[in-house]
CSV table of C-alpha atoms in Angstrom, one decimal:
chain,number,residue,atom,x,y,z
A,58,MET,CA,37.9,-9.7,21.2
A,59,ALA,CA,34.4,-9.1,22.7
A,60,THR,CA,33.2,-8.9,26.3
A,61,ALA,CA,30.3,-10.8,27.7
A,62,VAL,CA,26.9,-9.6,26.5
A,63,GLU,CA,25.1,-7.1,28.9
A,64,THR,CA,21.3,-7.1,29.1
A,65,LEU,CA,20.1,-3.5,29.2
A,66,ASP,CA,16.4,-4.0,28.6
A,67,LYS,CA,14.0,-6.7,27.5
A,68,LEU,CA,15.5,-6.7,24.0
A,69,GLU,CA,18.4,-4.3,24.3
A,70,ARG,CA,22.0,-5.7,24.6
A,71,ARG,CA,25.5,-4.3,24.7
A,72,LEU,CA,28.9,-5.7,24.2
A,73,THR,CA,32.4,-4.2,24.0
A,74,ILE,CA,34.6,-4.9,21.0
A,75,SER,CA,38.4,-4.4,21.2
A,76,PHE,CA,41.4,-5.1,19.1
A,77,PRO,CA,45.1,-4.0,19.0
A,78,LEU,CA,45.8,-0.6,17.5
A,79,SER,CA,48.7,-2.2,15.7
A,80,ASP,CA,46.3,-4.4,13.7
A,81,VAL,CA,44.5,-1.3,12.4
A,82,GLN,CA,47.8,0.5,11.6
A,83,SER,CA,49.2,-2.5,9.7
A,84,GLU,CA,46.0,-2.9,7.7
A,85,VAL,CA,45.9,0.8,6.9
A,86,GLU,CA,49.5,0.7,5.7
A,87,LYS,CA,48.8,-2.3,3.6
A,88,ARG,CA,45.8,-0.6,1.9
A,89,LEU,CA,47.7,2.6,1.4
A,90,LYS,CA,50.5,0.7,-0.4
A,91,ALA,CA,47.9,-1.0,-2.6
A,92,ARG,CA,46.3,2.4,-3.4
A,93,ALA,CA,49.7,3.9,-4.2
A,94,ARG,CA,50.1,1.5,-7.1
A,95,THR,CA,47.4,3.2,-9.0
A,96,ALA,CA,47.3,6.7,-7.4
A,97,LYS,CA,47.6,9.8,-9.6
A,98,ALA,CA,48.9,13.3,-8.7
A,99,PRO,CA,50.1,16.2,-10.8
A,100,GLY,CA,53.8,15.9,-11.7
A,101,PHE,CA,54.0,12.2,-11.0
A,102,ARG,CA,53.4,9.2,-13.2
A,103,PRO,CA,50.6,6.8,-12.1
A,104,GLY,CA,51.9,4.5,-9.4
A,105,LYS,CA,54.9,6.7,-8.6
A,106,VAL,CA,53.2,9.1,-6.1
A,107,PRO,CA,55.1,9.2,-2.8
A,108,LEU,CA,53.4,7.1,-0.1
A,109,LYS,CA,53.3,10.2,2.2
A,110,MET,CA,51.2,12.1,-0.3
A,111,VAL,CA,48.9,9.1,-0.8
A,112,ALA,CA,48.5,9.0,3.0
A,113,GLN,CA,47.6,12.7,3.1
A,114,GLN,CA,45.0,12.2,0.4
A,115,TYR,CA,43.5,8.9,1.3
A,116,GLY,CA,44.6,8.1,4.8
A,117,TYR,CA,41.5,9.3,6.7
A,118,GLN,CA,39.1,7.4,4.3
A,119,ILE,CA,41.1,4.2,4.4
A,120,GLU,CA,41.4,4.3,8.2
A,121,ASN,CA,37.6,4.6,8.5
A,122,GLU,CA,37.2,1.7,6.1
A,123,VAL,CA,39.5,-0.5,8.1
A,124,LEU,CA,37.8,0.4,11.4
A,125,ASN,CA,34.4,-0.3,10.0
A,126,ASP,CA,35.5,-3.6,8.6
A,127,LYS,CA,37.2,-4.7,11.8
A,128,VAL,CA,34.3,-3.6,14.0
A,129,GLY,CA,31.7,-5.1,11.7
A,130,ARG,CA,33.6,-8.4,11.6
A,131,ALA,CA,34.2,-8.5,15.3
A,132,PHE,CA,30.5,-7.7,16.0
A,133,ALA,CA,29.3,-10.4,13.7
A,134,GLU,CA,31.7,-13.0,15.3
A,135,ALA,CA,30.6,-12.0,18.8
A,136,THR,CA,26.9,-12.2,18.0
A,137,ASN,CA,27.3,-15.5,16.2
A,138,ALA,CA,29.3,-16.9,19.1
A,139,ASN,CA,26.5,-15.9,21.5
A,140,SER,CA,23.8,-17.1,19.1
A,141,LEU,CA,22.2,-13.7,19.1
A,142,ARG,CA,19.7,-12.7,16.3
A,143,VAL,CA,20.3,-8.9,15.9
A,144,ALA,CA,17.2,-6.8,15.1
A,145,GLY,CA,18.1,-3.7,13.0
A,146,PHE,CA,21.5,-2.1,13.1
A,147,PRO,CA,23.8,-1.8,16.1
A,148,LYS,CA,24.8,1.6,17.5
A,149,ILE,CA,28.6,1.7,17.6
A,150,GLU,CA,30.4,4.2,19.9
A,151,PRO,CA,34.1,4.5,20.8
A,152,LYS,CA,34.8,3.6,24.4
A,153,ALA,CA,36.4,6.2,26.6
A,154,THR,CA,40.2,6.3,26.3
A,155,ASP,CA,40.7,6.0,30.1
A,156,ALA,CA,38.6,2.7,30.1
A,157,THR,CA,40.7,1.2,27.3
A,158,PRO,CA,44.0,-0.7,27.8
A,159,GLU,CA,47.0,1.0,26.2
A,160,GLY,CA,47.6,-0.1,22.6
A,161,GLN,CA,43.9,-1.2,22.2
A,162,LEU,CA,40.9,0.2,20.4
A,163,ALA,CA,37.6,-0.4,22.0
A,164,PHE,CA,34.0,0.2,21.0
A,165,ASP,CA,30.6,-0.3,22.6
A,166,ALA,CA,28.0,-1.9,20.4
A,167,THR,CA,24.4,-1.4,21.6
A,168,PHE,CA,21.7,-3.3,19.8
A,169,GLU,CA,18.4,-5.2,20.0
A,170,VAL,CA,17.7,-8.8,19.5
A,171,TYR,CA,14.7,-10.5,18.1
A,172,PRO,CA,12.1,-11.3,20.7
A,173,GLU,CA,10.8,-14.7,21.8
A,174,VAL,CA,7.4,-15.1,20.2
A,175,ILE,CA,4.9,-17.2,22.2
A,176,ILE,CA,1.8,-18.3,20.3
A,177,GLY,CA,-1.1,-19.1,22.5
A,178,ASP,CA,-3.6,-22.0,22.2
A,179,LEU,CA,-5.0,-21.7,18.7
A,180,SER,CA,-7.7,-24.3,19.5
A,181,ALA,CA,-9.3,-21.9,21.9
A,182,VAL,CA,-9.5,-19.1,19.3
A,183,GLU,CA,-13.0,-18.3,17.9
A,184,LEU,CA,-12.9,-17.2,14.3
A,185,GLU,CA,-15.6,-16.0,11.9
A,186,LYS,CA,-15.0,-17.3,8.3
A,187,VAL,CA,-17.0,-15.4,5.7
A,188,LYS,CA,-18.2,-16.7,2.4
A,189,ALA,CA,-20.3,-15.2,-0.4
A,190,ASP,CA,-22.1,-16.4,-3.5
A,191,VAL,CA,-22.5,-15.0,-7.0
A,192,SER,CA,-26.1,-15.4,-8.2
A,193,ASP,CA,-27.9,-14.3,-11.3
A,194,ALA,CA,-29.0,-11.1,-9.4
A,195,GLU,CA,-25.3,-10.1,-9.0
A,196,ILE,CA,-24.7,-10.6,-12.7
A,197,ASP,CA,-27.7,-8.5,-13.6
A,198,LYS,CA,-26.5,-5.7,-11.3
A,199,THR,CA,-23.1,-5.9,-12.9
A,200,ILE,CA,-24.6,-5.6,-16.4
A,201,GLU,CA,-26.5,-2.5,-15.3
A,202,ILE,CA,-23.3,-1.0,-14.0
A,203,LEU,CA,-21.6,-1.8,-17.3
A,204,ARG,CA,-24.5,-0.2,-19.2
A,205,LYS,CA,-24.3,3.0,-17.1
A,206,GLN,CA,-20.6,3.2,-17.8
A,207,ARG,CA,-21.5,3.4,-21.5
A,208,VAL,CA,-24.3,5.9,-21.2
A,209,HIS,CA,-24.6,8.7,-23.6
A,210,TYR,CA,-26.9,11.7,-23.6
A,211,HIS,CA,-29.4,13.3,-26.1
A,212,THR,CA,-31.1,16.7,-25.9
A,213,LYS,CA,-34.6,16.3,-24.7
A,214,GLY,CA,-37.2,17.0,-27.3
A,215,GLU,CA,-34.8,16.5,-30.3
A,216,ALA,CA,-35.6,13.4,-32.4
A,217,GLY,CA,-32.8,11.0,-33.0
A,218,GLU,CA,-32.0,7.4,-33.7
A,219,HIS,CA,-32.9,6.6,-30.0
A,220,GLY,CA,-36.0,8.8,-29.8
A,221,ASP,CA,-36.6,12.2,-28.3
A,222,GLY,CA,-36.7,11.4,-24.6
A,223,GLY,CA,-40.4,11.6,-24.3
A,224,ALA,CA,-43.0,14.3,-24.0
A,225,ASP,CA,-41.8,15.7,-20.7
A,226,LYS,CA,-38.9,18.1,-21.5
A,227,SER,CA,-38.3,19.2,-17.9
A,228,ALA,CA,-35.2,18.1,-15.9
A,229,GLN,CA,-35.8,14.8,-14.1
A,230,PRO,CA,-33.5,12.5,-12.0
A,231,GLY,CA,-31.2,10.7,-14.4
A,232,ASP,CA,-30.9,13.6,-16.8
A,233,ARG,CA,-27.7,15.6,-17.4
A,234,VAL,CA,-28.4,19.3,-16.9
A,235,THR,CA,-26.5,22.5,-17.6
A,236,VAL,CA,-27.4,25.5,-15.5
A,237,ASP,CA,-26.3,29.1,-14.6
A,238,PHE,CA,-26.6,29.8,-10.9
A,239,ALA,CA,-25.7,32.6,-8.4
A,240,GLY,CA,-26.0,32.7,-4.7
A,241,THR,CA,-25.9,35.3,-2.0
A,242,ILE,CA,-25.9,35.3,1.8
A,243,ASP,CA,-27.6,38.4,3.3
A,244,GLY,CA,-27.6,39.9,-0.2
A,245,VAL,CA,-23.8,39.5,-0.6
A,246,PRO,CA,-22.2,37.2,-3.2
A,247,PHE,CA,-19.7,34.7,-1.8
A,248,GLU,CA,-16.8,32.8,-3.3
A,249,GLY,CA,-17.8,29.7,-5.2
A,250,GLY,CA,-21.5,30.7,-5.2
A,251,LYS,CA,-21.7,31.6,-8.9
A,252,ALA,CA,-21.2,29.6,-12.1
A,253,THR,CA,-22.1,29.7,-15.8
A,254,ASP,CA,-22.9,26.6,-17.9
A,255,TYR,CA,-22.4,24.2,-15.0
A,256,SER,CA,-23.2,20.6,-15.8
A,257,PHE,CA,-24.1,17.7,-13.4
A,258,ASN,CA,-26.2,14.6,-13.4
A,259,LEU,CA,-29.5,15.0,-11.5
A,260,GLY,CA,-30.2,12.4,-8.8
A,261,GLU,CA,-26.6,11.3,-8.2
A,262,GLY,CA,-25.9,13.5,-5.2
A,263,GLN,CA,-23.3,15.6,-7.0
A,264,MET,CA,-25.0,18.7,-5.6
A,265,LEU,CA,-26.6,19.4,-2.3
A,266,ALA,CA,-30.1,17.9,-2.0
A,267,GLU,CA,-31.9,21.4,-1.9
A,268,PHE,CA,-30.1,22.4,-5.1
A,269,GLU,CA,-31.0,19.2,-7.0
A,270,ALA,CA,-34.6,19.6,-5.8
A,271,ALA,CA,-34.8,23.1,-7.2
A,272,ALA,CA,-33.4,22.0,-10.6
A,273,THR,CA,-35.8,19.1,-10.9
A,274,GLY,CA,-38.8,20.0,-13.0
A,275,LEU,CA,-37.3,23.0,-14.6
A,276,SER,CA,-37.4,23.3,-18.4
A,277,VAL,CA,-34.9,25.1,-20.6
A,278,GLY,CA,-35.1,28.9,-20.1
A,279,GLU,CA,-36.9,28.7,-16.8
A,280,THR,CA,-35.5,30.4,-13.6
A,281,LYS,CA,-36.1,29.6,-10.0
A,282,VAL,CA,-35.1,31.4,-6.8
A,283,PHE,CA,-34.8,29.2,-3.7
A,284,PRO,CA,-33.1,29.1,-0.2
A,285,LEU,CA,-30.3,26.6,0.4
A,286,SER,CA,-29.0,25.8,3.9
A,287,PHE,CA,-25.3,24.7,4.0
A,288,PRO,CA,-24.6,21.9,6.4
A,289,ASP,CA,-22.6,22.7,9.5
A,290,ASP,CA,-19.8,20.4,8.3
A,291,TYR,CA,-19.7,21.8,4.8
A,292,HIS,CA,-16.2,21.9,3.3
A,293,GLY,CA,-16.5,25.6,2.6
A,294,LYS,CA,-15.9,27.0,6.1
A,295,ASP,CA,-17.1,30.5,5.1
A,296,VAL,CA,-20.6,29.3,4.3
A,297,ALA,CA,-20.9,26.2,6.5
A,298,GLY,CA,-24.1,26.4,8.7
A,299,LYS,CA,-25.4,29.5,6.8
A,300,THR,CA,-28.5,29.9,4.5
A,301,ALA,CA,-28.0,31.3,1.0
A,302,GLU,CA,-30.5,32.5,-1.6
A,303,PHE,CA,-29.8,31.0,-5.0
A,304,THR,CA,-31.1,31.8,-8.5
A,305,ILE,CA,-30.8,29.0,-11.0
A,306,THR,CA,-31.5,29.1,-14.7
A,307,MET,CA,-31.9,25.9,-16.8
A,308,LYS,CA,-29.7,26.1,-20.0
A,309,HIS,CA,-29.8,22.5,-21.3
A,310,VAL,CA,-31.5,19.2,-20.4
A,311,ALA,CA,-30.3,15.9,-21.9
A,312,TRP,CA,-31.7,12.4,-21.2
A,313,ALA,CA,-29.6,9.3,-20.6
A,314,HIS,CA,-29.7,6.6,-23.2
A,315,LEU,CA,-28.3,3.2,-21.9
A,316,PRO,CA,-27.2,0.7,-24.5
A,317,GLU,CA,-29.4,-2.3,-25.1
A,318,VAL,CA,-28.1,-5.6,-23.8
A,319,ASP,CA,-27.6,-7.1,-27.2
A,320,ALA,CA,-24.9,-8.6,-29.4
A,321,GLU,CA,-23.2,-5.2,-29.9
A,322,PHE,CA,-23.1,-4.7,-26.2
A,323,ALA,CA,-21.6,-8.1,-25.7
A,324,LYS,CA,-19.0,-7.4,-28.3
A,325,SER,CA,-18.1,-4.1,-26.5
A,326,LEU,CA,-17.2,-6.3,-23.5
A,327,GLY,CA,-14.8,-8.5,-25.5
A,328,ILE,CA,-17.2,-11.3,-26.6
A,329,GLU,CA,-16.2,-11.5,-30.2
A,330,ASP,CA,-19.3,-13.3,-31.5
A,331,GLY,CA,-21.7,-11.3,-29.4
A,332,ASP,CA,-23.2,-14.3,-27.6
A,333,LEU,CA,-25.1,-13.1,-24.5
A,334,THR,CA,-24.7,-16.4,-22.7
A,335,LYS,CA,-21.0,-16.2,-23.1
A,336,MET,CA,-21.1,-12.7,-21.9
A,337,ARG,CA,-22.9,-13.7,-18.7
A,338,ASP,CA,-20.6,-16.6,-18.1
A,339,ASP,CA,-17.6,-14.3,-18.5
A,340,ILE,CA,-19.0,-11.8,-16.1
A,341,ARG,CA,-19.7,-14.6,-13.6
A,342,VAL,CA,-16.1,-15.9,-13.8
A,343,ASN,CA,-14.8,-12.4,-13.2
A,344,LEU,CA,-17.2,-11.8,-10.3
A,345,GLU,CA,-16.3,-15.1,-8.7
A,346,ARG,CA,-12.6,-14.3,-9.0
A,347,GLU,CA,-13.2,-10.9,-7.3
A,348,VAL,CA,-15.5,-12.3,-4.6
A,349,GLY,CA,-12.9,-15.0,-3.9
A,350,ALA,CA,-10.2,-12.5,-3.5
A,351,ARG,CA,-12.2,-10.3,-1.2
A,352,VAL,CA,-13.4,-13.3,0.9
A,353,LYS,CA,-9.8,-14.5,1.2
A,354,ALA,CA,-8.7,-11.0,2.2
A,355,LYS,CA,-11.5,-10.7,4.8
A,356,ASN,CA,-10.7,-14.1,6.3
A,357,LYS,CA,-7.0,-13.3,6.3
A,358,ASP,CA,-7.7,-10.1,8.3
A,359,ASN,CA,-9.7,-12.0,10.8
A,360,VAL,CA,-6.9,-14.5,11.3
A,361,MET,CA,-4.3,-11.8,11.6
A,362,ASP,CA,-6.3,-10.0,14.2
A,363,ALA,CA,-6.7,-13.3,16.2
A,364,LEU,CA,-2.9,-14.0,16.0
A,365,ILE,CA,-2.1,-10.6,17.4
A,366,LYS,CA,-4.4,-11.2,20.3
A,367,VAL,CA,-3.1,-14.7,21.1
A,368,ALA,CA,0.6,-14.0,20.6
A,369,GLN,CA,3.0,-12.6,23.2
A,370,LEU,CA,6.1,-10.7,22.1
A,371,ASP,CA,8.0,-7.4,22.5
A,372,VAL,CA,8.5,-5.4,19.3
A,373,PRO,CA,12.1,-4.3,18.7
A,374,LYS,CA,12.2,-0.5,18.5
A,375,ALA,CA,14.8,-0.7,15.6
A,376,LEU,CA,12.4,-2.7,13.4
A,377,LEU,CA,9.5,-0.4,14.4
A,378,ASN,CA,11.4,2.7,13.4
A,379,GLN,CA,12.6,1.2,10.2
A,380,ASP,CA,9.0,0.4,9.2
A,381,ILE,CA,7.8,3.9,10.2
A,382,GLU,CA,10.5,5.3,7.8
A,383,ARG,CA,9.4,2.9,5.1
A,384,LEU,CA,5.7,3.8,5.4
A,385,ALA,CA,6.6,7.5,5.4
A,386,GLU,CA,8.6,7.1,2.2
A,387,MET,CA,5.8,5.1,0.6
A,388,ALA,CA,3.4,7.9,1.5
A,389,LYS,CA,5.6,10.5,-0.2
A,390,GLN,CA,5.9,8.4,-3.3
A,391,ASP,CA,2.1,8.0,-3.5
A,392,MET,CA,1.7,11.7,-3.1
A,393,ALA,CA,4.2,12.4,-5.9
A,394,GLN,CA,2.5,9.9,-8.2
A,395,ARG,CA,-0.7,11.9,-7.7
A,396,GLY,CA,1.0,15.0,-8.9
A,397,MET,CA,1.5,16.6,-5.5
A,398,ASN,CA,4.7,18.5,-4.7
A,399,VAL,CA,6.2,16.7,-1.8
A,400,GLY,CA,9.5,18.6,-1.7
A,401,ASP,CA,11.1,18.3,1.7
A,402,ILE,CA,7.9,17.3,3.5
A,403,THR,CA,8.3,15.3,6.6
A,404,PHE,CA,5.7,13.3,8.5
A,405,PRO,CA,5.4,13.0,12.3
A,406,PRO,CA,6.5,9.4,13.2
A,407,GLU,CA,3.3,8.9,15.3
A,408,LEU,CA,1.3,9.1,12.1
A,409,PHE,CA,2.5,5.6,11.1
A,410,THR,CA,3.3,4.1,14.5
A,411,ASN,CA,0.2,1.9,14.9
A,412,GLN,CA,0.4,0.7,11.4
A,413,ALA,CA,4.1,-0.1,11.6
A,414,ASP,CA,3.6,-1.8,15.0
A,415,ARG,CA,1.0,-4.1,13.5
A,416,ARG,CA,3.1,-4.9,10.4
A,417,VAL,CA,6.3,-5.7,12.4
A,418,ARG,CA,4.3,-7.7,15.0
A,419,LEU,CA,2.6,-9.8,12.3
A,420,GLY,CA,5.9,-10.3,10.5
A,421,LEU,CA,7.5,-11.8,13.6
A,422,ILE,CA,4.4,-13.9,14.4
A,423,LEU,CA,4.2,-15.3,10.9
A,424,SER,CA,7.9,-16.1,10.9
A,425,GLN,CA,7.4,-18.0,14.1
A,426,MET,CA,4.3,-19.8,12.7
A,427,VAL,CA,6.2,-20.9,9.6
A,428,LYS,CA,9.1,-22.1,11.6
A,429,ASP,CA,7.0,-24.0,14.2
A,430,HIS,CA,4.7,-25.7,11.7
A,431,ASN,CA,6.8,-26.0,8.5
A,432,LEU,CA,4.5,-23.7,6.5
A,433,GLN,CA,7.0,-22.6,3.8
A,434,ALA,CA,5.7,-21.8,0.3
A,435,SER,CA,6.3,-24.7,-2.1
A,436,MET,CA,7.2,-24.1,-5.8
A,437,GLU,CA,3.9,-25.7,-6.8
A,438,GLN,CA,2.0,-23.2,-4.7
A,439,VAL,CA,3.9,-20.2,-6.1
A,440,LYS,CA,3.3,-21.4,-9.6
A,441,ALA,CA,-0.4,-21.8,-9.0
A,442,GLN,CA,-0.6,-18.3,-7.5
A,443,VAL,CA,1.2,-16.7,-10.5
A,444,ASP,CA,-1.1,-18.6,-12.8
A,445,ASP,CA,-4.2,-17.4,-10.9
A,446,PHE,CA,-2.9,-13.8,-11.2
A,447,SER,CA,-2.4,-14.2,-14.9
A,448,GLN,CA,-6.0,-15.2,-15.7
A,449,SER,CA,-7.4,-11.7,-15.3
A,450,TYR,CA,-5.1,-10.3,-18.0
A,451,GLU,CA,-5.4,-10.4,-21.7
A,452,ASP,CA,-2.1,-12.2,-22.2
A,453,PRO,CA,-1.5,-14.6,-19.3
A,454,ARG,CA,1.8,-15.8,-20.6
A,455,GLU,CA,3.3,-12.3,-20.4
A,456,VAL,CA,2.2,-12.0,-16.8
A,457,VAL,CA,3.8,-15.3,-15.9
A,458,LYS,CA,7.0,-14.1,-17.6
A,459,TYR,CA,6.8,-10.8,-15.7
A,460,TYR,CA,6.9,-12.6,-12.4
A,461,TYR,CA,9.5,-15.3,-13.2
A,462,SER,CA,11.9,-12.7,-14.8
A,463,ASP,CA,12.5,-11.0,-11.4
A,464,ARG,CA,13.4,-12.8,-8.2
A,465,ARG,CA,12.0,-9.9,-6.1
A,466,ARG,CA,8.6,-10.2,-7.8
A,467,LEU,CA,8.5,-13.9,-7.2
A,468,ALA,CA,9.5,-13.3,-3.6
A,469,GLU,CA,6.4,-11.2,-3.2
A,470,VAL,CA,4.2,-14.0,-4.5
A,471,GLU,CA,6.0,-16.4,-2.1
A,472,ALA,CA,5.2,-14.1,0.8
A,473,LEU,CA,1.5,-14.1,-0.2
A,474,VAL,CA,1.5,-17.9,-0.4
A,475,LEU,CA,3.2,-18.2,3.0
A,476,GLU,CA,0.6,-15.9,4.6
A,477,GLU,CA,-2.1,-18.1,3.0
A,478,ASN,CA,-0.5,-21.2,4.5
A,479,VAL,CA,-0.6,-19.6,7.9
A,480,VAL,CA,-4.2,-18.5,7.5
A,481,ASN,CA,-5.3,-22.0,6.4
A,482,TYR,CA,-3.4,-23.6,9.3
A,483,VAL,CA,-5.0,-21.3,11.9
A,484,LEU,CA,-8.5,-21.9,10.4
A,485,GLY,CA,-7.8,-25.6,10.7
A,486,GLN,CA,-7.0,-25.3,14.4
A,487,ALA,CA,-9.4,-22.6,15.6
A,488,LYS,CA,-13.1,-22.8,16.5
A,489,VAL,CA,-14.6,-21.6,13.2
A,490,THR,CA,-18.1,-20.2,12.5
A,491,GLU,CA,-19.0,-19.7,8.9
A,492,LYS,CA,-21.0,-16.6,7.9
A,493,LEU,CA,-22.7,-15.9,4.6
A,494,VAL,CA,-22.0,-12.3,3.6
A,495,ALA,CA,-24.3,-10.5,1.1
A,496,PHE,CA,-22.5,-9.7,-2.2
A,497,ASP,CA,-23.1,-5.9,-1.8
A,498,GLU,CA,-21.7,-5.9,1.7
A,499,LEU,CA,-18.6,-7.7,0.7
A,500,MET,CA,-18.0,-5.5,-2.3
A,501,GLY,CA,-18.4,-2.4,-0.1
A,502,SER,CA,-21.7,-1.2,-1.4
A,503,LYS,CA,-25.2,-1.4,0.1
A,504,ALA,CA,-26.8,0.0,-3.0
């Protein structure tokens, strides 16, 4: 039996569950007898252990199981009867004995319900929809990146199959140099200020600008003394904001040789016959796929931001806390995968509160949108999404098999399709302004 539901807060509810003590006792006795048929004890054959001994060994456990079953069943029946959608797990507490009729057991169940989600007028929402193009210039830039990834170095001045690097043997931007250096502050060496046979690429910002400037122009065997001012925000706190005197000696200078864009280069990219036109077409397809994915992600973020602003709802604390715990566990797993010793590390909940609130809030909004506008993911859409994923892999069939062999993986794809359905619906309702975004800006690089 359950009492009427009490409203404690916007989403918090409470009801009292009660049932006869005799019901619990009879069920406990029934389960003890069933356990006795297989119970074992020294000096007794299996199934011949006295019921009293079985009760001593298993009585507490069985009594808890019976109580949990009865309370859980009664709670489910009460919430169903009252058409309540429970968010998270209820808090079950025994009711005070003096408030419980004789021969009855009573428990208070405190819980939260899912909120009402009110979606505002989508036709009044102003949205920016980005798009981007892949031109020959982007393909050329990508080829240059691929060339740099395959760079190899030759000692300046030594003749080889690719030449000797030119008449100038001094270190220049683009060269890979090896140096010895030692630094002092007020004549005193400092930690990290000395190294032997230290290599870096000139002109790539691997060292502080004053250090690279001093190395530029030096030839093998030459030494230079120069001042270097560490920035105030330098990661080494002991030297941040201070000026050091460095001595640098050039040990080795190697020039960079980039592979020619020829048939061999194309073959290294997987074009079996080395055809350069095929290579460019292949690069274009890959770039367009990546650009499409980033455009879709950017537009999705814009839509989600708009939905959060236009929707009204209260976030259940139970769901928020569950997601905070989930994000904390994901952070620990990520740290462990990076080789960090996480041990018994704990994170302050507020570290994930904002992120969890957004995730839970969007989950509730999307669920309401799907329900209101029939935006469920169709099997055809799921199949198309899996096929699209598979195209960027060497063996697409194995990728398709990977997703369809596990219902959970397929559910993840369904969730992505569902989100896309919501995004497309909102874009179809809102006031949309299209914006052409530069390729470099979209890809996160202004270079």
